[in-house]
CSV table of C-alpha atoms in Angstrom, one decimal:
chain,number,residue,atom,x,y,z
A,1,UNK,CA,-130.3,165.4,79.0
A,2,UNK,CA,-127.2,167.0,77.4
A,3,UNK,CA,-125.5,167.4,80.8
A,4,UNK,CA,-126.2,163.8,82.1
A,5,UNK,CA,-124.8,162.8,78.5
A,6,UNK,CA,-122.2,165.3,79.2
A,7,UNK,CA,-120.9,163.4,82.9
A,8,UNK,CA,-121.7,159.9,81.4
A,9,UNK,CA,-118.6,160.5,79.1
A,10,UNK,CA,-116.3,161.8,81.7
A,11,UNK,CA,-117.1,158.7,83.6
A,12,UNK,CA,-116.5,156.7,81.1
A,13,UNK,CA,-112.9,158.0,80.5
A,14,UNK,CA,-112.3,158.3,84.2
A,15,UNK,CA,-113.0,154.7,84.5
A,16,UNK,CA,-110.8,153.5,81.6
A,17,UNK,CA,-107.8,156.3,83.0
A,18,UNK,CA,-108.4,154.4,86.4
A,19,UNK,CA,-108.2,150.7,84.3
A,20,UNK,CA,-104.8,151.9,82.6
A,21,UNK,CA,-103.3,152.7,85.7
A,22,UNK,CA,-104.4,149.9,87.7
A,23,UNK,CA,-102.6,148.1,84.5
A,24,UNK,CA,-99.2,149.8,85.1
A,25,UNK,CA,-96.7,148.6,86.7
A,26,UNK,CA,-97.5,149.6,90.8
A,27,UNK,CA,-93.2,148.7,91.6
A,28,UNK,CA,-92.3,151.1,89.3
A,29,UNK,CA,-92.4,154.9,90.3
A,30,UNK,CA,-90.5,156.3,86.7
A,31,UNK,CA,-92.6,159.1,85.2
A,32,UNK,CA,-94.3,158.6,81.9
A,33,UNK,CA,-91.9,160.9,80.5
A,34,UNK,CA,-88.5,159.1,81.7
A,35,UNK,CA,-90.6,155.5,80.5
A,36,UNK,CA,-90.8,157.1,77.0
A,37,UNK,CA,-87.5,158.2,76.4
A,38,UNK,CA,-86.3,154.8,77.6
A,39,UNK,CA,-87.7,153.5,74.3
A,40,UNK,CA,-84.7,155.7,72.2
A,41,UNK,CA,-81.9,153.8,74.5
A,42,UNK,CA,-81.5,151.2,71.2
A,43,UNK,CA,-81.5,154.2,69.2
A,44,UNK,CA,-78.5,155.8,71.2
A,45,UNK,CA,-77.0,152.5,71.5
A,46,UNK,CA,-77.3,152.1,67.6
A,47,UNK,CA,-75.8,155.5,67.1
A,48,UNK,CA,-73.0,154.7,69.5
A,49,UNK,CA,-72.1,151.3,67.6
A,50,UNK,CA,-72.0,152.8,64.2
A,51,UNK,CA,-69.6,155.8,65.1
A,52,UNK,CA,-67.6,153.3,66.9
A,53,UNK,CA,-64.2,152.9,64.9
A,54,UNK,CA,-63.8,148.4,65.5
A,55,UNK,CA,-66.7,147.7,64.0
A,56,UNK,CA,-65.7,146.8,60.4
A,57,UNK,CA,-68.6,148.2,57.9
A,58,UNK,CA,-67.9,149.1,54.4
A,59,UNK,CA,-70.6,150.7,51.4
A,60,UNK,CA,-72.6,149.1,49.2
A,61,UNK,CA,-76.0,150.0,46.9
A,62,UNK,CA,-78.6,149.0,48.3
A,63,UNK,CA,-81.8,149.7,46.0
A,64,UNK,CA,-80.4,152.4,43.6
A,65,UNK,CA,-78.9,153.7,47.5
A,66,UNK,CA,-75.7,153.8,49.5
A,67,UNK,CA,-76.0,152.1,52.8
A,68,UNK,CA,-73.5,151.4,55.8
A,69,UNK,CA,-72.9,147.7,56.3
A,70,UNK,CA,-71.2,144.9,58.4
A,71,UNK,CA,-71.3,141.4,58.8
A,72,UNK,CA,-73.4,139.5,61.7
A,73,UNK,CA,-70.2,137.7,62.6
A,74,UNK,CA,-68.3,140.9,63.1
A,75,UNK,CA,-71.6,142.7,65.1
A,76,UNK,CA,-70.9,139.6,67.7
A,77,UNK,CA,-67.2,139.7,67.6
A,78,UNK,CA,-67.6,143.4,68.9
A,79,UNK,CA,-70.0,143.4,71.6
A,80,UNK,CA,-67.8,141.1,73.0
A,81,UNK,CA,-65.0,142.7,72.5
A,82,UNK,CA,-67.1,146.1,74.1
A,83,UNK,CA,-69.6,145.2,76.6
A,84,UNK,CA,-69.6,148.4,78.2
A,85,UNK,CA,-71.5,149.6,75.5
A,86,UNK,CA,-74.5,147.6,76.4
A,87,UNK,CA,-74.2,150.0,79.8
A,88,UNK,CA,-76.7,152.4,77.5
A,89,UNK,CA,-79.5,149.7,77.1
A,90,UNK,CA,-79.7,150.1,81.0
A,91,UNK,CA,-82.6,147.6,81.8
A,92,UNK,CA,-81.8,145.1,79.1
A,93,UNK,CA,-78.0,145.7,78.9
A,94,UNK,CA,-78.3,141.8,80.0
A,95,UNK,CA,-79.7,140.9,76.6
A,96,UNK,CA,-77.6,138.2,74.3
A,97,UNK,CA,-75.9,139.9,71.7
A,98,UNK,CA,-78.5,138.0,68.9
A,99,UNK,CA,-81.2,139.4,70.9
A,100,UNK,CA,-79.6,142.9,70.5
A,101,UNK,CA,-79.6,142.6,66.9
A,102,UNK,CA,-83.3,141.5,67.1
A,103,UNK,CA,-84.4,144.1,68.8
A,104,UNK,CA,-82.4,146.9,66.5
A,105,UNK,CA,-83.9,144.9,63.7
A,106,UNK,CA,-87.9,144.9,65.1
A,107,UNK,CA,-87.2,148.4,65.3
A,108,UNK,CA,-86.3,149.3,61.9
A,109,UNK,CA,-82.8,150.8,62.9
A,110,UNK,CA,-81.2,147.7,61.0
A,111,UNK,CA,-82.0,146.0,57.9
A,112,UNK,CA,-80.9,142.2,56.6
A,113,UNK,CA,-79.4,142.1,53.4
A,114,UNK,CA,-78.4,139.5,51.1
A,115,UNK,CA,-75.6,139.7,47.9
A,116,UNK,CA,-77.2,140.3,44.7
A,117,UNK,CA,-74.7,138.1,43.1
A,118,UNK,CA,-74.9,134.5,44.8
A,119,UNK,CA,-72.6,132.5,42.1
A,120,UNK,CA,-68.7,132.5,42.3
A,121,UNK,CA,-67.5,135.0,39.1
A,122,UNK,CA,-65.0,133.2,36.8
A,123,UNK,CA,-61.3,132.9,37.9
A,124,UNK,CA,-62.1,133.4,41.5
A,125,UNK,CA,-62.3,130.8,44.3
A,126,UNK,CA,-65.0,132.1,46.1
A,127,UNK,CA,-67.6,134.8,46.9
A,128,UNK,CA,-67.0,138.3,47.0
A,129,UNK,CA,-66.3,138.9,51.1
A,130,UNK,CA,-67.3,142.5,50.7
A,131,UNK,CA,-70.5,142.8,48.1
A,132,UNK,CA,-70.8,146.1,45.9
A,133,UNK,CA,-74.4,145.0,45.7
A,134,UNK,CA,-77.0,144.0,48.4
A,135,UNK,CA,-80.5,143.5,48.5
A,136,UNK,CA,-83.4,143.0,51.2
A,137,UNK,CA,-83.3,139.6,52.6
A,138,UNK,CA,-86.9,137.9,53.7
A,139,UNK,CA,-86.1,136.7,57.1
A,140,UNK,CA,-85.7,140.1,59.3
A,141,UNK,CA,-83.9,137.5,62.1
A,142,UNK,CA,-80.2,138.0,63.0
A,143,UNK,CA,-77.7,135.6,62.1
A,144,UNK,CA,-73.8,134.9,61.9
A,145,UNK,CA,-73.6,132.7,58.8
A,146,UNK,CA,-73.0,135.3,55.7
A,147,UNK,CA,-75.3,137.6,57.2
A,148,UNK,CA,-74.8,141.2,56.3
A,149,UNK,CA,-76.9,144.0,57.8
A,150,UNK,CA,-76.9,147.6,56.6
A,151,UNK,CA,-78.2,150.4,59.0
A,152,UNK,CA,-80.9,152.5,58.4
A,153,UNK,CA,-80.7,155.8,60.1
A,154,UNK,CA,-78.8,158.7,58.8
A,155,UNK,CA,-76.0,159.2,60.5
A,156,UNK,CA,-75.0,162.0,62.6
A,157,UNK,CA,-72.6,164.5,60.3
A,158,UNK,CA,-69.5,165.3,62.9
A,159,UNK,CA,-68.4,169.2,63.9
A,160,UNK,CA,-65.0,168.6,61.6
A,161,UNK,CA,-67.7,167.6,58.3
A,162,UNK,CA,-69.7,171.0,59.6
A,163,UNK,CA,-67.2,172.9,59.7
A,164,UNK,CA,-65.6,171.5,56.3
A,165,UNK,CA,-68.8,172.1,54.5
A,166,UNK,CA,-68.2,175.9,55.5
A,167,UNK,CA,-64.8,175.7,54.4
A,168,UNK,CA,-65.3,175.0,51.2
A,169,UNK,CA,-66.8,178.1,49.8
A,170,UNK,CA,-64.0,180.2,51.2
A,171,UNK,CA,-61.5,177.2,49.5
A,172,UNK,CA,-63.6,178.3,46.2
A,173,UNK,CA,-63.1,181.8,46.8
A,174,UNK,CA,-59.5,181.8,47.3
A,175,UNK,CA,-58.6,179.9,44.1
A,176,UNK,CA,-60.5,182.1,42.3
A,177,UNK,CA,-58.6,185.0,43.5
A,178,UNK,CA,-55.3,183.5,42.8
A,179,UNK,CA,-54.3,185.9,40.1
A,180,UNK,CA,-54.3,188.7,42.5
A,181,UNK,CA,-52.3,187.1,44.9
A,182,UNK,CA,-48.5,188.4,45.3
A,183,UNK,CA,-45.7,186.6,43.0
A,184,UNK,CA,-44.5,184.8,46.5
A,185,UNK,CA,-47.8,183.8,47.5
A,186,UNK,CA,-48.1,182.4,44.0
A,187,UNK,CA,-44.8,180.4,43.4
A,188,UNK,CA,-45.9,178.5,47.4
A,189,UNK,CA,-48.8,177.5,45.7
A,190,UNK,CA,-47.6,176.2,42.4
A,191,UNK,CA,-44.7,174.6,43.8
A,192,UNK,CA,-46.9,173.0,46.4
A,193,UNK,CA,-49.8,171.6,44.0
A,194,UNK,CA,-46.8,170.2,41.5
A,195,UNK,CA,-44.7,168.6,44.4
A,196,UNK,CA,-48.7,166.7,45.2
A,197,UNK,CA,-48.8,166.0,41.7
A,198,UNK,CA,-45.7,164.2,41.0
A,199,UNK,CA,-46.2,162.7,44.0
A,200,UNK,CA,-49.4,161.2,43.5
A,201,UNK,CA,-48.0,160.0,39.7
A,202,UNK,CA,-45.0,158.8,41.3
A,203,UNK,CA,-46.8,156.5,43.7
A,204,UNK,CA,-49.2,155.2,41.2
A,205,UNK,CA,-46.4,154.6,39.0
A,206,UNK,CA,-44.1,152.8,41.2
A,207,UNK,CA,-47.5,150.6,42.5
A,208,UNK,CA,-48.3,149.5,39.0
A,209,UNK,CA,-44.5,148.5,37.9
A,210,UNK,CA,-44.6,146.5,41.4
A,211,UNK,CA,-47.5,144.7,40.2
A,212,UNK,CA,-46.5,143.9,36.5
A,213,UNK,CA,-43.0,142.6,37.7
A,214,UNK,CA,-44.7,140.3,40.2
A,215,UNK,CA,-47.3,139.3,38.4
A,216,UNK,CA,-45.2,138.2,34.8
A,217,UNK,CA,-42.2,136.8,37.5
A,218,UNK,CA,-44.1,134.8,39.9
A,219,UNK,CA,-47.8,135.2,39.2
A,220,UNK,CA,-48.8,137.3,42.1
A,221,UNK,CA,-51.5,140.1,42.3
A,222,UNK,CA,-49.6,142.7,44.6
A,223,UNK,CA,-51.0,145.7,44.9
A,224,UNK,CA,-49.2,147.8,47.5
A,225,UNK,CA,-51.5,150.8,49.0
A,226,UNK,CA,-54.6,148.6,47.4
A,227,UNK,CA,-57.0,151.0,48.9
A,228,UNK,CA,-55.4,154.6,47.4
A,229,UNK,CA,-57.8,154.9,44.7
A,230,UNK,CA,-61.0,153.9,47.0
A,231,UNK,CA,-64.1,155.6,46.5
A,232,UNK,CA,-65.1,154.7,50.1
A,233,UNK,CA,-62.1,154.8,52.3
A,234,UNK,CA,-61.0,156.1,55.9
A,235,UNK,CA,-58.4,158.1,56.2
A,236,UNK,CA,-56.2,154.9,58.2
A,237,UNK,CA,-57.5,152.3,55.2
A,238,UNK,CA,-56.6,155.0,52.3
A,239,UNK,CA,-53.0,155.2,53.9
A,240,UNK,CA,-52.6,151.5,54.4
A,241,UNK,CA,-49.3,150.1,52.9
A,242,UNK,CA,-49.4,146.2,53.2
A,243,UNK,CA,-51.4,144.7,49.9
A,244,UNK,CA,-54.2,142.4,50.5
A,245,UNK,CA,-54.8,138.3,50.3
A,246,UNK,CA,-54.6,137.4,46.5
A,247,UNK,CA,-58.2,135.5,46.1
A,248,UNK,CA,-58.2,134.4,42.5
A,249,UNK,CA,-56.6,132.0,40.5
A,250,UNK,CA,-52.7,131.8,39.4
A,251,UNK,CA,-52.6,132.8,35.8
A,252,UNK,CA,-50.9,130.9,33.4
A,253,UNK,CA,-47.3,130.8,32.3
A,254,UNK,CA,-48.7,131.8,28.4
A,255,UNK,CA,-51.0,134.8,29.8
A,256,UNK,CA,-48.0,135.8,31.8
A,257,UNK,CA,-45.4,135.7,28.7
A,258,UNK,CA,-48.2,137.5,26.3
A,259,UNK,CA,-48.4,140.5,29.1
A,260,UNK,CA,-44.8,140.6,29.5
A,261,UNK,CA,-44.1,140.8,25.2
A,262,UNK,CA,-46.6,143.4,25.6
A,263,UNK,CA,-45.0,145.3,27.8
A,264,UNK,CA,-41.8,145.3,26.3
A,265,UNK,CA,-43.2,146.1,22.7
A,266,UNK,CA,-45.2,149.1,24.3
A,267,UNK,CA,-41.8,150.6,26.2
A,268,UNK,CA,-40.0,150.1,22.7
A,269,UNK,CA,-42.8,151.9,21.2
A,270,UNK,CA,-43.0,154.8,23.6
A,271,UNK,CA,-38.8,155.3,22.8
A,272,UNK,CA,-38.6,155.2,19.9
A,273,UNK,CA,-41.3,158.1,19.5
A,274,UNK,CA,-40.0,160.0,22.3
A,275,UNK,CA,-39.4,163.9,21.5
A,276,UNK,CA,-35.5,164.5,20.7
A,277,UNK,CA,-33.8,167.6,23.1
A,278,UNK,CA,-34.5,170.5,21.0
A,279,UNK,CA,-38.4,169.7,20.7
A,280,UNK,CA,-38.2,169.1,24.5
A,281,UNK,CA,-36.3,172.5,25.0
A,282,UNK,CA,-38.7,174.3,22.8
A,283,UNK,CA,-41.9,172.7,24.6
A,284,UNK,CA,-40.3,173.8,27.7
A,285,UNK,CA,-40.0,177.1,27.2
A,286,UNK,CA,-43.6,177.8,25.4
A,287,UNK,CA,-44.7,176.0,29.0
A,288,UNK,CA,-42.6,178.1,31.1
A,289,UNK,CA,-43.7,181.5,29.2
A,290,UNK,CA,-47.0,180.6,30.0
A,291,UNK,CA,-46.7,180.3,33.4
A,292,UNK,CA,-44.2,183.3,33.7
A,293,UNK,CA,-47.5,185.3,31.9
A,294,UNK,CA,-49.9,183.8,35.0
A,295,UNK,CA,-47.3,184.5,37.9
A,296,UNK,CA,-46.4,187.9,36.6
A,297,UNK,CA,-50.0,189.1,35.8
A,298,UNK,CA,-51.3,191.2,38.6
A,299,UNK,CA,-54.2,194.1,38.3
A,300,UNK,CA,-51.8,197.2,38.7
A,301,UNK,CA,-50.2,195.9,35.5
A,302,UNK,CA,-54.0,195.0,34.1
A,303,UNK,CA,-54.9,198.4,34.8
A,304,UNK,CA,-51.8,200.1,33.7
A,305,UNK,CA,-52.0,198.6,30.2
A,306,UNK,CA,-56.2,199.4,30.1
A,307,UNK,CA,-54.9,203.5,31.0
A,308,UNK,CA,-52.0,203.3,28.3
A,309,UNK,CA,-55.2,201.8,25.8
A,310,UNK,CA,-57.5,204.5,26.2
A,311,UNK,CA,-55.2,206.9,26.4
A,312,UNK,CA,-54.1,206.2,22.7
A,313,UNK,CA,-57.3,206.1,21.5
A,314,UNK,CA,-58.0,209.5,23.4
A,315,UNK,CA,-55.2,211.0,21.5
A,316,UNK,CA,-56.5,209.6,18.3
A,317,UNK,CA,-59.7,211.0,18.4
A,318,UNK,CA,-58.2,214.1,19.9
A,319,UNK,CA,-56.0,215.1,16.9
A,320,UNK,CA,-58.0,216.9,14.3
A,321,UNK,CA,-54.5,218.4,12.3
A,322,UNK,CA,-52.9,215.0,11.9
A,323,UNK,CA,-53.3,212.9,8.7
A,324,UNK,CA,-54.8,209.5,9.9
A,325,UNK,CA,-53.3,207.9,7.7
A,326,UNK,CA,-49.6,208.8,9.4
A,327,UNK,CA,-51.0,208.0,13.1
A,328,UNK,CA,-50.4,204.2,14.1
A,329,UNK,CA,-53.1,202.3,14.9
A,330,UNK,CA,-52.3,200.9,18.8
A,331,UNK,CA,-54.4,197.4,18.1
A,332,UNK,CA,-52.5,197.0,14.7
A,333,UNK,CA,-49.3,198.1,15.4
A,334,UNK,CA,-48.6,196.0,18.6
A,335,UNK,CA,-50.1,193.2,16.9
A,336,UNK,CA,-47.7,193.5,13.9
A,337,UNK,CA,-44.8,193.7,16.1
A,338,UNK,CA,-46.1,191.0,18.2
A,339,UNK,CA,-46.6,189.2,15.0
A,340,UNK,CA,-42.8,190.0,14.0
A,341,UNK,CA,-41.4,188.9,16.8
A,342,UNK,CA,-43.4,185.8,17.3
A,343,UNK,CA,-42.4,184.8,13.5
A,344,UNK,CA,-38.8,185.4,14.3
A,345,UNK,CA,-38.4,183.5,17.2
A,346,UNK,CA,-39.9,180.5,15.2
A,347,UNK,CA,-37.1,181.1,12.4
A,348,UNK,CA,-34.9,181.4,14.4
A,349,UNK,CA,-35.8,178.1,16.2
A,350,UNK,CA,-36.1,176.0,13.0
A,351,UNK,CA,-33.1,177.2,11.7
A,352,UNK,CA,-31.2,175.9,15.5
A,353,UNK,CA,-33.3,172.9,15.0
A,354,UNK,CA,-31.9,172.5,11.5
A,355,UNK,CA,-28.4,172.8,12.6
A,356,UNK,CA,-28.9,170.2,15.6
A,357,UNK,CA,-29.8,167.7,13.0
A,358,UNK,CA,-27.5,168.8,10.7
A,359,UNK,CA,-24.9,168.4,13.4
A,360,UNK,CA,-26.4,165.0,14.6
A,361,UNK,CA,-26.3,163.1,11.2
């Protein structure tokens, strides 16, 4: 009985192997293997679109997360502005581009979204064309008409992120071995990272006196570099000079004129309690000492000074015969004369200080 049960079941799944092949396709001689991987194609061709540098996406939060997006009317724009990339989807490269999207979006490699904030904010003429804020929309169907659809695979990181992510322990490394470095090595470096510096200030500072004097003369909002201090940026949109469209509302003549009375009351303000030359000169050279102290520190000198230290106190304890009381102490008498000579230079500062504003009245 159990081995006529036994061949009843392999008939059974004989028969329904022989049905599913009967079922299949009898024109088409691909492998099950090559059929299966044919179902990743939208994958590759999703993967393919996103690293693609003319598709305009930007970032946004997406429930409490931060997800790639574009706009349905730009997803259109570039397949027909790069049909060769439908050359992946090989047996339905034929497909309308809303079908595309369709199919990307029945497959959960897109997602619809929909601005969180559907109501114009005050002073502005419109909505937002970029939303900070998105969330799921209903419908899962593609469409043109403020449409915005955020992807949902992670992306692939590239060999230059890799190989960055590497880099940066080694960068952590290095800076904290920059006291040992030699006094050349260390004056590249600081004249390097302060040349950035005022740099950066400059630029920020030039960008945002541009932008007051335009906006009190003529009421403009010009921002050049408008995307400099972008959280999400590419390195070609950090860099870009020209300022965008000004969206919102002229202001006022009266808002302009209470900015501009601000302004100059705050650059009257700041001279009048600007630091005269000697408190300059002075804060000069307490910064300068400083950084002489960094750049000339090195370990021969750290050890050097440790040897002299213990070799006092070795002679200290060593001497039996001697009075202690007629040996100096190495921690009390350096700081003493340390302590001298830092209250003389003071005196002898206040007293120049004096006789600049003696000599000024």
């Amino acid at each position: 009985m159990k081995k006529s049960g036994g061949a009843e079941k392999k008939r059974v799944r004989r028969s329904s192997a022989a049905a599913q092949n009967g079922a299949r396709d009898p024109s088409s001689d691909t492998p099950p293997r090559k059929q299966a991987a044919k179902k990743d194609v939208f994958q590759l061709f999703a993967e393919k679109v996103r690293d693609h540098k003319d598709l305009v996406s930007r970032w946004a939060v997406l429930q409490e997360t931060r997800v790639e997006y574009f706009r349905g009317k730009d997803f259109v724009r570039f397949l027909r502005n790069h049909p060769e990339l439908k050359d992946i989807l090989e047996s339905d490269k034929n497909l309308e581009n809303e079908d595309i999207a369709n199919v990307l979006l029945s497959k959960s490699l897109l997602v619809r979204c929909d601005r969180v904030v559907k109501t114009v904010r005050p002073g502005k003429k419109k909505l937002s064309t970029w939303p900070a804020h998105l969330e799921i929309f209903p419908d899962q169907v593609f469409s043109e008409n403020d449409a915005f659809f955020a992807w949902t695979f992670v992306k692939r990181r590239p060999l230059w992120q890799t190989l960055l992510s590497f880099f940066w322990p080694v960068l952590t490394l290095a800076i904290c071995l920059f006291p040992v470095y030699p006094h050349r090595c260390k004056l590249l470096i600081l004249y390097s990272c302060a040349g950035v510096l005022l740099l950066i200030l400059s630029l920020l500072l030039i960008r945002a006196a541009i932008f007051g004097v335009l906006y009190i003369i003529i009421g403009k909002r010009v921002w050049f570099f408008p995307n400099i201090l972008a959280e999400e940026a590419t390195l070609g949109e950090l860099f870009r000079f020209w300022p965008k469209k000004d969206e919102e509302e002229r202001p006022k003549w009266t808002t302009r004129l209470f900015y501009a009375i601000v302004a100059v009351l705050v650059i009257l303000l700041l001279r009048h309690h600007a630091p005269d030359e000697a408190a300059r000169a002075r804060y000069q050279k307490r910064v300068s000492n400083i950084i002489d102290d960094v750049l000339e520190w090195s370990p021969r000198l750290a050890l050097s000074g440790m040897m002299e230290k213990q070799q006092n106190v070795v002679n200290i304890t060593g001497s039996n015969d001697t009075n202690p009381e007629d040996v100096p102490s190495p921690d009390g008498a350096g700081a003493e004369t340390s302590r001298e000579r830092y209250n003389s230079e003071e005196l002898f500062e206040d007293v120049e200080d004096a006789g600049q504003d003696k000599h000024n009245d």
